[in-house]
Amino acid sequence: MKLVVGNQKAYLQKSEVINFIEKTKSELCKNAVICPSSLYMEYFKENSSYILGGQNVAMLDTGTATGEITAKQLKEMNAKYTIVGHSERRANQKEDSEMLVGKIKRLYENEITSILCVGEGREVKEQDSTKDFVGKQLIDVLDNLTKEEIASLVIAYEPVWAISTGGAPSVTPTNEEIADVVSYIKDLVNDKYEVSLKVLYGGSVNSKNIETLNEITQVDGYLIGGASVKPDEFNYIMEKCLQ
Ligand code: PEP
């Protein structure tokens, strides 16, 4: 079974959350992870059987952090996973490796699995430097974690150029390209830290490409943005990955 993680970003209003839960209700939900907007986490907790995840966490476990959500608060919401270092936050909130290390440590202390996102932008891809770039993103974080903390992670490989922007036509890498980078990530973590980790793929995963993507044996699951707020899309992906 693949690990299916929906990153609902800030896409939905409350009425749409209610509709999403209603239209995706099935036995499969209890094996899928949904990372809702934090405003709706409690609603998901009370009204669905999804495994819950956070979209972000504060790097410090302190009350004096206006606007933040702490790992302790996520734990109270029964979150089992939290996304760390999503490319949108790296770009918009200027999250750097030091911040990501703090976030992962707080999550580890609260027994929440961090989903650490890595991935190259279009320019890096065109310069054929994907592995160097992704390797550095990983090492900059993992070098500052204990072996136990590393072993608690899931990695999400998300080429930034493949993430849907809500308007532009989406482009996905070929299966060979994904397999190559995912194998590189697994080998790097194995060789350097002696830990074997699950690696997810993210970037325009949808009902049309999921069966093709499922042919990549190296990929342990998916981080899904846009398709995770569309009930029909998400139902189809859960059917193809969770049974
Ligand atoms: C994401 O933002 O994590 C993502 C994978 O988005 P999308 O599936 O919409 O490309």
mmCIF file of C-alpha atoms and ligand atoms in Angstrom:
data_model
loop_
_atom_site.group_PDB
_atom_site.id
_atom_site.type_symbol
_atom_site.label_atom_id
_atom_site.label_comp_id
_atom_site.label_asym_id
_atom_site.label_seq_id
_atom_site.Cartn_x
_atom_site.Cartn_y
_atom_site.Cartn_z
ATOM 1 C CA MET A 1 0.000 0.000 0.000
ATOM 2 C CA LYS A 2 1.279 3.488 -0.849
ATOM 3 C CA LEU A 3 1.282 6.376 1.623
ATOM 4 C CA VAL A 4 -1.217 8.947 0.337
ATOM 5 C CA VAL A 5 -0.911 12.441 1.801
ATOM 6 C CA GLY A 6 -3.225 15.274 0.783
ATOM 7 C CA ASN A 7 -1.890 18.798 1.235
ATOM 8 C CA GLN A 8 -5.040 20.917 1.071
ATOM 9 C CA LYS A 9 -3.049 24.167 1.414
ATOM 10 C CA ALA A 10 -5.421 27.123 1.863
ATOM 11 C CA TYR A 11 -7.745 26.048 -0.952
ATOM 12 C CA LEU A 12 -10.980 25.346 0.928
ATOM 13 C CA GLN A 13 -13.669 27.292 2.725
ATOM 14 C CA LYS A 14 -15.606 25.573 5.529
ATOM 15 C CA SER A 15 -18.584 24.571 3.345
ATOM 16 C CA GLU A 16 -16.161 22.939 0.896
ATOM 17 C CA VAL A 17 -14.479 21.045 3.732
ATOM 18 C CA ILE A 18 -17.862 19.661 4.786
ATOM 19 C CA ASN A 19 -18.591 18.671 1.186
ATOM 20 C CA PHE A 20 -15.149 17.063 0.750
ATOM 21 C CA ILE A 21 -15.559 14.914 3.861
ATOM 22 C CA GLU A 22 -19.075 13.884 2.842
ATOM 23 C CA LYS A 23 -18.098 12.982 -0.740
ATOM 24 C CA THR A 24 -14.939 11.042 0.168
ATOM 25 C CA LYS A 25 -16.375 9.030 3.051
ATOM 26 C CA SER A 26 -15.241 5.405 2.712
ATOM 27 C CA GLU A 27 -13.252 2.656 4.355
ATOM 28 C CA LEU A 28 -10.172 3.958 2.531
ATOM 29 C CA CYS A 29 -10.027 7.253 4.466
ATOM 30 C CA LYS A 30 -8.597 5.663 7.566
ATOM 31 C CA ASN A 31 -5.419 4.881 5.611
ATOM 32 C CA ALA A 32 -5.059 8.283 3.926
ATOM 33 C CA VAL A 33 -3.439 11.342 5.456
ATOM 34 C CA ILE A 34 -5.077 14.743 5.054
ATOM 35 C CA CYS A 35 -3.245 17.928 5.968
ATOM 36 C CA PRO A 36 -6.065 20.463 6.152
ATOM 37 C CA SER A 37 -5.779 24.142 6.803
ATOM 38 C CA SER A 38 -5.191 24.248 10.581
ATOM 39 C CA LEU A 39 -8.521 26.058 11.016
ATOM 40 C CA TYR A 40 -10.319 22.879 9.939
ATOM 41 C CA MET A 41 -8.200 20.307 11.697
ATOM 42 C CA GLU A 42 -10.609 19.897 14.576
ATOM 43 C CA TYR A 43 -13.520 19.526 12.154
ATOM 44 C CA PHE A 44 -11.696 16.722 10.336
ATOM 45 C CA LYS A 45 -10.829 15.125 13.697
ATOM 46 C CA GLU A 46 -14.466 15.122 14.816
ATOM 47 C CA ASN A 47 -16.117 14.306 11.482
ATOM 48 C CA SER A 48 -13.871 12.037 9.436
ATOM 49 C CA SER A 49 -11.673 8.989 9.782
ATOM 50 C CA TYR A 50 -8.709 10.475 7.914
ATOM 51 C CA ILE A 51 -5.289 10.324 9.530
ATOM 52 C CA LEU A 52 -4.454 13.958 10.249
ATOM 53 C CA GLY A 53 -1.385 15.945 9.342
ATOM 54 C CA GLY A 54 -0.249 19.533 9.785
ATOM 55 C CA GLN A 55 0.911 21.749 6.925
ATOM 56 C CA ASN A 56 3.526 23.475 9.076
ATOM 57 C CA VAL A 57 4.742 23.754 12.666
ATOM 58 C CA ALA A 58 6.534 26.338 14.793
ATOM 59 C CA MET A 59 10.261 25.761 15.258
ATOM 60 C CA LEU A 60 10.018 26.649 18.954
ATOM 61 C CA ASP A 61 7.643 25.141 21.473
ATOM 62 C CA THR A 62 6.775 28.432 23.109
ATOM 63 C CA GLY A 63 3.516 30.210 23.820
ATOM 64 C CA THR A 64 4.990 33.564 22.841
ATOM 65 C CA ALA A 65 4.710 32.868 19.112
ATOM 66 C CA THR A 66 1.820 34.833 17.664
ATOM 67 C CA GLY A 67 0.293 33.175 14.625
ATOM 68 C CA GLU A 68 2.204 29.925 15.001
ATOM 69 C CA ILE A 69 1.002 26.376 15.689
ATOM 70 C CA THR A 70 3.163 24.298 18.010
ATOM 71 C CA ALA A 71 3.928 20.591 17.778
ATOM 72 C CA LYS A 72 2.205 20.158 21.131
ATOM 73 C CA GLN A 73 -0.982 21.675 19.699
ATOM 74 C CA LEU A 74 -0.731 19.424 16.623
ATOM 75 C CA LYS A 75 -0.346 16.429 18.908
ATOM 76 C CA GLU A 76 -3.483 17.421 20.775
ATOM 77 C CA MET A 77 -5.280 17.439 17.393
ATOM 78 C CA ASN A 78 -4.053 13.861 16.953
ATOM 79 C CA ALA A 79 -1.802 14.789 14.020
ATOM 80 C CA LYS A 80 0.444 11.902 13.006
ATOM 81 C CA TYR A 81 2.342 13.710 10.232
ATOM 82 C CA THR A 82 3.386 17.274 9.426
ATOM 83 C CA ILE A 83 4.798 18.740 6.224
ATOM 84 C CA VAL A 84 8.123 20.503 6.734
ATOM 85 C CA GLY A 85 9.952 22.655 4.199
ATOM 86 C CA HIS A 86 7.283 22.783 1.502
ATOM 87 C CA SER A 87 8.625 24.750 -1.472
ATOM 88 C CA GLU A 88 5.884 27.372 -1.068
ATOM 89 C CA ARG A 89 7.047 28.045 2.505
ATOM 90 C CA ARG A 90 10.731 27.949 1.544
ATOM 91 C CA ALA A 91 9.967 30.601 -1.087
ATOM 92 C CA ASN A 92 7.315 32.738 0.607
ATOM 93 C CA GLN A 93 8.225 32.458 4.291
ATOM 94 C CA LYS A 94 11.968 32.145 3.605
ATOM 95 C CA GLU A 95 12.243 28.951 5.619
ATOM 96 C CA ASP A 96 15.865 27.786 5.743
ATOM 97 C CA SER A 97 17.538 24.559 6.890
ATOM 98 C CA GLU A 98 18.093 25.824 10.424
ATOM 99 C CA MET A 99 14.369 26.502 10.807
ATOM 100 C CA LEU A 100 13.505 23.111 9.319
ATOM 101 C CA VAL A 101 15.812 21.378 11.807
ATOM 102 C CA GLY A 102 14.010 23.115 14.704
ATOM 103 C CA LYS A 103 10.616 22.118 13.318
ATOM 104 C CA ILE A 104 11.631 18.475 12.860
ATOM 105 C CA LYS A 105 13.023 18.302 16.416
ATOM 106 C CA ARG A 106 9.800 19.715 17.911
ATOM 107 C CA LEU A 107 7.750 17.205 15.909
ATOM 108 C CA TYR A 108 10.005 14.320 16.926
ATOM 109 C CA GLU A 109 9.607 15.273 20.603
ATOM 110 C CA ASN A 110 5.851 15.050 20.088
ATOM 111 C CA GLU A 111 5.933 11.748 18.181
ATOM 112 C CA ILE A 112 4.789 13.303 14.895
ATOM 113 C CA THR A 113 6.367 12.179 11.622
ATOM 114 C CA SER A 114 7.885 15.023 9.612
ATOM 115 C CA ILE A 115 7.393 14.887 5.856
ATOM 116 C CA LEU A 116 10.487 16.763 4.711
ATOM 117 C CA CYS A 117 10.027 18.254 1.229
ATOM 118 C CA VAL A 118 12.922 18.645 -1.162
ATOM 119 C CA GLY A 119 12.974 19.456 -4.863
ATOM 120 C CA GLU A 120 14.630 21.549 -7.519
ATOM 121 C CA GLY A 121 13.303 24.518 -9.471
ATOM 122 C CA ARG A 122 13.168 24.754 -13.249
ATOM 123 C CA GLU A 123 16.583 26.426 -13.598
ATOM 124 C CA VAL A 124 18.378 23.764 -11.579
ATOM 125 C CA LYS A 125 16.677 21.079 -13.652
ATOM 126 C CA GLU A 126 17.754 22.762 -16.882
ATOM 127 C CA GLN A 127 21.346 22.925 -15.620
ATOM 128 C CA ASP A 128 21.175 19.194 -14.966
ATOM 129 C CA SER A 129 22.029 19.804 -11.285
ATOM 130 C CA THR A 130 18.991 18.191 -9.676
ATOM 131 C CA LYS A 131 20.884 15.601 -7.628
ATOM 132 C CA ASP A 132 23.458 18.090 -6.321
ATOM 133 C CA PHE A 133 20.687 20.483 -5.334
ATOM 134 C CA VAL A 134 18.418 17.908 -3.686
ATOM 135 C CA GLY A 135 21.409 16.233 -2.006
ATOM 136 C CA LYS A 136 22.446 19.559 -0.471
ATOM 137 C CA GLN A 137 18.907 20.318 0.705
ATOM 138 C CA LEU A 138 18.884 16.946 2.476
ATOM 139 C CA ILE A 139 22.372 17.085 3.964
ATOM 140 C CA ASP A 140 21.891 20.634 5.276
ATOM 141 C CA VAL A 141 19.031 19.323 7.402
ATOM 142 C CA LEU A 142 20.010 15.726 8.172
ATOM 143 C CA ASP A 143 23.539 16.630 9.324
ATOM 144 C CA ASN A 144 21.907 18.480 12.210
ATOM 145 C CA LEU A 145 19.631 15.658 13.363
ATOM 146 C CA THR A 146 20.304 12.556 15.456
ATOM 147 C CA LYS A 147 20.072 9.136 13.844
ATOM 148 C CA GLU A 148 16.764 8.550 15.661
ATOM 149 C CA GLU A 149 15.366 11.835 14.366
ATOM 150 C CA ILE A 150 16.442 10.961 10.811
ATOM 151 C CA ALA A 151 14.849 7.528 11.105
ATOM 152 C CA SER A 152 11.533 9.182 12.028
ATOM 153 C CA LEU A 153 11.302 11.127 8.742
ATOM 154 C CA VAL A 154 9.483 10.629 5.485
ATOM 155 C CA ILE A 155 10.983 12.505 2.509
ATOM 156 C CA ALA A 156 8.834 14.019 -0.231
ATOM 157 C CA TYR A 157 10.540 14.651 -3.558
ATOM 158 C CA GLU A 158 8.638 17.522 -5.145
ATOM 159 C CA PRO A 159 10.228 19.130 -8.209
ATOM 160 C CA VAL A 160 9.032 22.713 -7.857
ATOM 161 C CA TRP A 161 8.458 23.014 -11.622
ATOM 162 C CA ALA A 162 5.986 20.115 -11.466
ATOM 163 C CA ILE A 163 3.808 21.515 -8.675
ATOM 164 C CA SER A 164 0.509 22.785 -10.033
ATOM 165 C CA THR A 165 -0.032 26.501 -9.778
ATOM 166 C CA GLY A 166 -3.777 26.483 -10.174
ATOM 167 C CA GLY A 167 -3.740 27.865 -13.708
ATOM 168 C CA ALA A 168 -0.780 26.808 -15.826
ATOM 169 C CA PRO A 169 -0.942 23.364 -17.455
ATOM 170 C CA SER A 170 0.809 20.874 -15.207
ATOM 171 C CA VAL A 171 3.949 19.049 -16.241
ATOM 172 C CA THR A 172 5.128 15.891 -14.556
ATOM 173 C CA PRO A 173 8.545 14.287 -14.809
ATOM 174 C CA THR A 174 8.807 10.945 -16.574
ATOM 175 C CA ASN A 175 8.723 7.807 -14.446
ATOM 176 C CA GLU A 176 12.436 7.336 -15.192
ATOM 177 C CA GLU A 177 13.275 10.840 -13.949
ATOM 178 C CA ILE A 178 11.311 10.321 -10.728
ATOM 179 C CA ALA A 179 12.789 6.866 -10.124
ATOM 180 C CA ASP A 180 16.297 8.201 -10.666
ATOM 181 C CA VAL A 181 15.999 11.027 -8.095
ATOM 182 C CA VAL A 182 14.067 8.926 -5.559
ATOM 183 C CA SER A 183 16.738 6.187 -5.758
ATOM 184 C CA TYR A 184 19.430 8.830 -5.342
ATOM 185 C CA ILE A 185 17.713 10.162 -2.192
ATOM 186 C CA LYS A 186 17.321 6.666 -0.721
ATOM 187 C CA ASP A 187 20.950 5.757 -1.461
ATOM 188 C CA LEU A 188 22.284 9.018 -0.048
ATOM 189 C CA VAL A 189 20.393 8.600 3.243
ATOM 190 C CA ASN A 190 21.376 4.942 3.431
ATOM 191 C CA ASP A 191 25.058 5.483 2.674
ATOM 192 C CA LYS A 192 25.606 8.630 4.745
ATOM 193 C CA TYR A 193 23.303 8.063 7.732
ATOM 194 C CA GLU A 194 22.665 4.295 7.611
ATOM 195 C CA VAL A 195 18.929 4.813 7.675
ATOM 196 C CA SER A 196 16.365 3.692 5.137
ATOM 197 C CA LEU A 197 13.495 6.089 4.583
ATOM 198 C CA LYS A 198 10.219 6.202 2.709
ATOM 199 C CA VAL A 199 10.257 8.658 -0.191
ATOM 200 C CA LEU A 200 7.065 10.154 -1.624
ATOM 201 C CA TYR A 201 6.655 11.864 -4.978
ATOM 202 C CA GLY A 202 4.711 15.136 -5.249
ATOM 203 C CA GLY A 203 3.910 17.389 -8.204
ATOM 204 C CA SER A 204 0.621 17.383 -10.154
ATOM 205 C CA VAL A 205 -0.398 13.874 -9.096
ATOM 206 C CA ASN A 206 -3.963 13.304 -10.318
ATOM 207 C CA SER A 207 -6.445 10.685 -11.476
ATOM 208 C CA LYS A 208 -4.995 10.714 -14.997
ATOM 209 C CA ASN A 209 -1.381 9.937 -14.079
ATOM 210 C CA ILE A 210 -1.735 7.908 -10.885
ATOM 211 C CA GLU A 211 -1.721 4.508 -12.585
ATOM 212 C CA THR A 212 1.416 5.371 -14.538
ATOM 213 C CA LEU A 213 3.102 6.722 -11.395
ATOM 214 C CA ASN A 214 2.171 3.557 -9.500
ATOM 215 C CA GLU A 215 4.520 1.666 -11.838
ATOM 216 C CA ILE A 216 7.524 3.310 -10.135
ATOM 217 C CA THR A 217 8.529 0.726 -7.557
ATOM 218 C CA GLN A 218 10.957 3.069 -5.747
ATOM 219 C CA VAL A 219 8.174 5.517 -4.804
ATOM 220 C CA ASP A 220 6.492 4.790 -1.455
ATOM 221 C CA GLY A 221 3.578 7.175 -1.882
ATOM 222 C CA TYR A 222 2.463 10.647 -2.900
ATOM 223 C CA LEU A 223 2.106 14.175 -1.589
ATOM 224 C CA ILE A 224 -0.895 15.569 -3.408
ATOM 225 C CA GLY A 225 -1.951 19.224 -3.574
ATOM 226 C CA GLY A 226 -4.639 20.295 -6.041
ATOM 227 C CA ALA A 227 -6.177 16.825 -6.465
ATOM 228 C CA SER A 228 -6.550 16.447 -2.697
ATOM 229 C CA VAL A 229 -9.368 18.983 -2.549
ATOM 230 C CA LYS A 230 -11.410 17.473 -5.394
ATOM 231 C CA PRO A 231 -13.495 14.601 -4.028
ATOM 232 C CA ASP A 232 -13.684 12.640 -7.304
ATOM 233 C CA GLU A 233 -9.957 12.968 -7.906
ATOM 234 C CA PHE A 234 -9.040 12.028 -4.360
ATOM 235 C CA ASN A 235 -11.447 9.077 -4.273
ATOM 236 C CA TYR A 236 -9.896 7.722 -7.463
ATOM 237 C CA ILE A 237 -6.342 8.135 -6.133
ATOM 238 C CA MET A 238 -7.252 6.426 -2.846
ATOM 239 C CA GLU A 239 -8.795 3.517 -4.765
ATOM 240 C CA LYS A 240 -5.662 3.086 -6.852
ATOM 241 C CA CYS A 241 -3.210 3.381 -3.949
ATOM 242 C CA LEU A 242 -4.846 2.093 -0.791
ATOM 243 C CA GLN A 243 -6.351 -1.241 -1.680
HETATM 244 C C1 PEP B 1 2.207 20.305 -3.387
HETATM 245 O O1 PEP B 1 2.071 21.532 -3.385
HETATM 246 O O2 PEP B 1 2.717 19.690 -2.437
HETATM 247 C C2 PEP B 1 1.723 19.585 -4.564
HETATM 248 C C3 PEP B 1 2.194 18.408 -4.820
HETATM 249 O O3 PEP B 1 0.787 20.248 -5.315
HETATM 250 P P1 PEP B 1 0.091 19.727 -6.646
HETATM 251 O O4 PEP B 1 -0.290 18.288 -6.429
HETATM 252 O O5 PEP B 1 -1.099 20.609 -6.792
HETATM 253 O O6 PEP B 1 1.087 19.868 -7.728
#
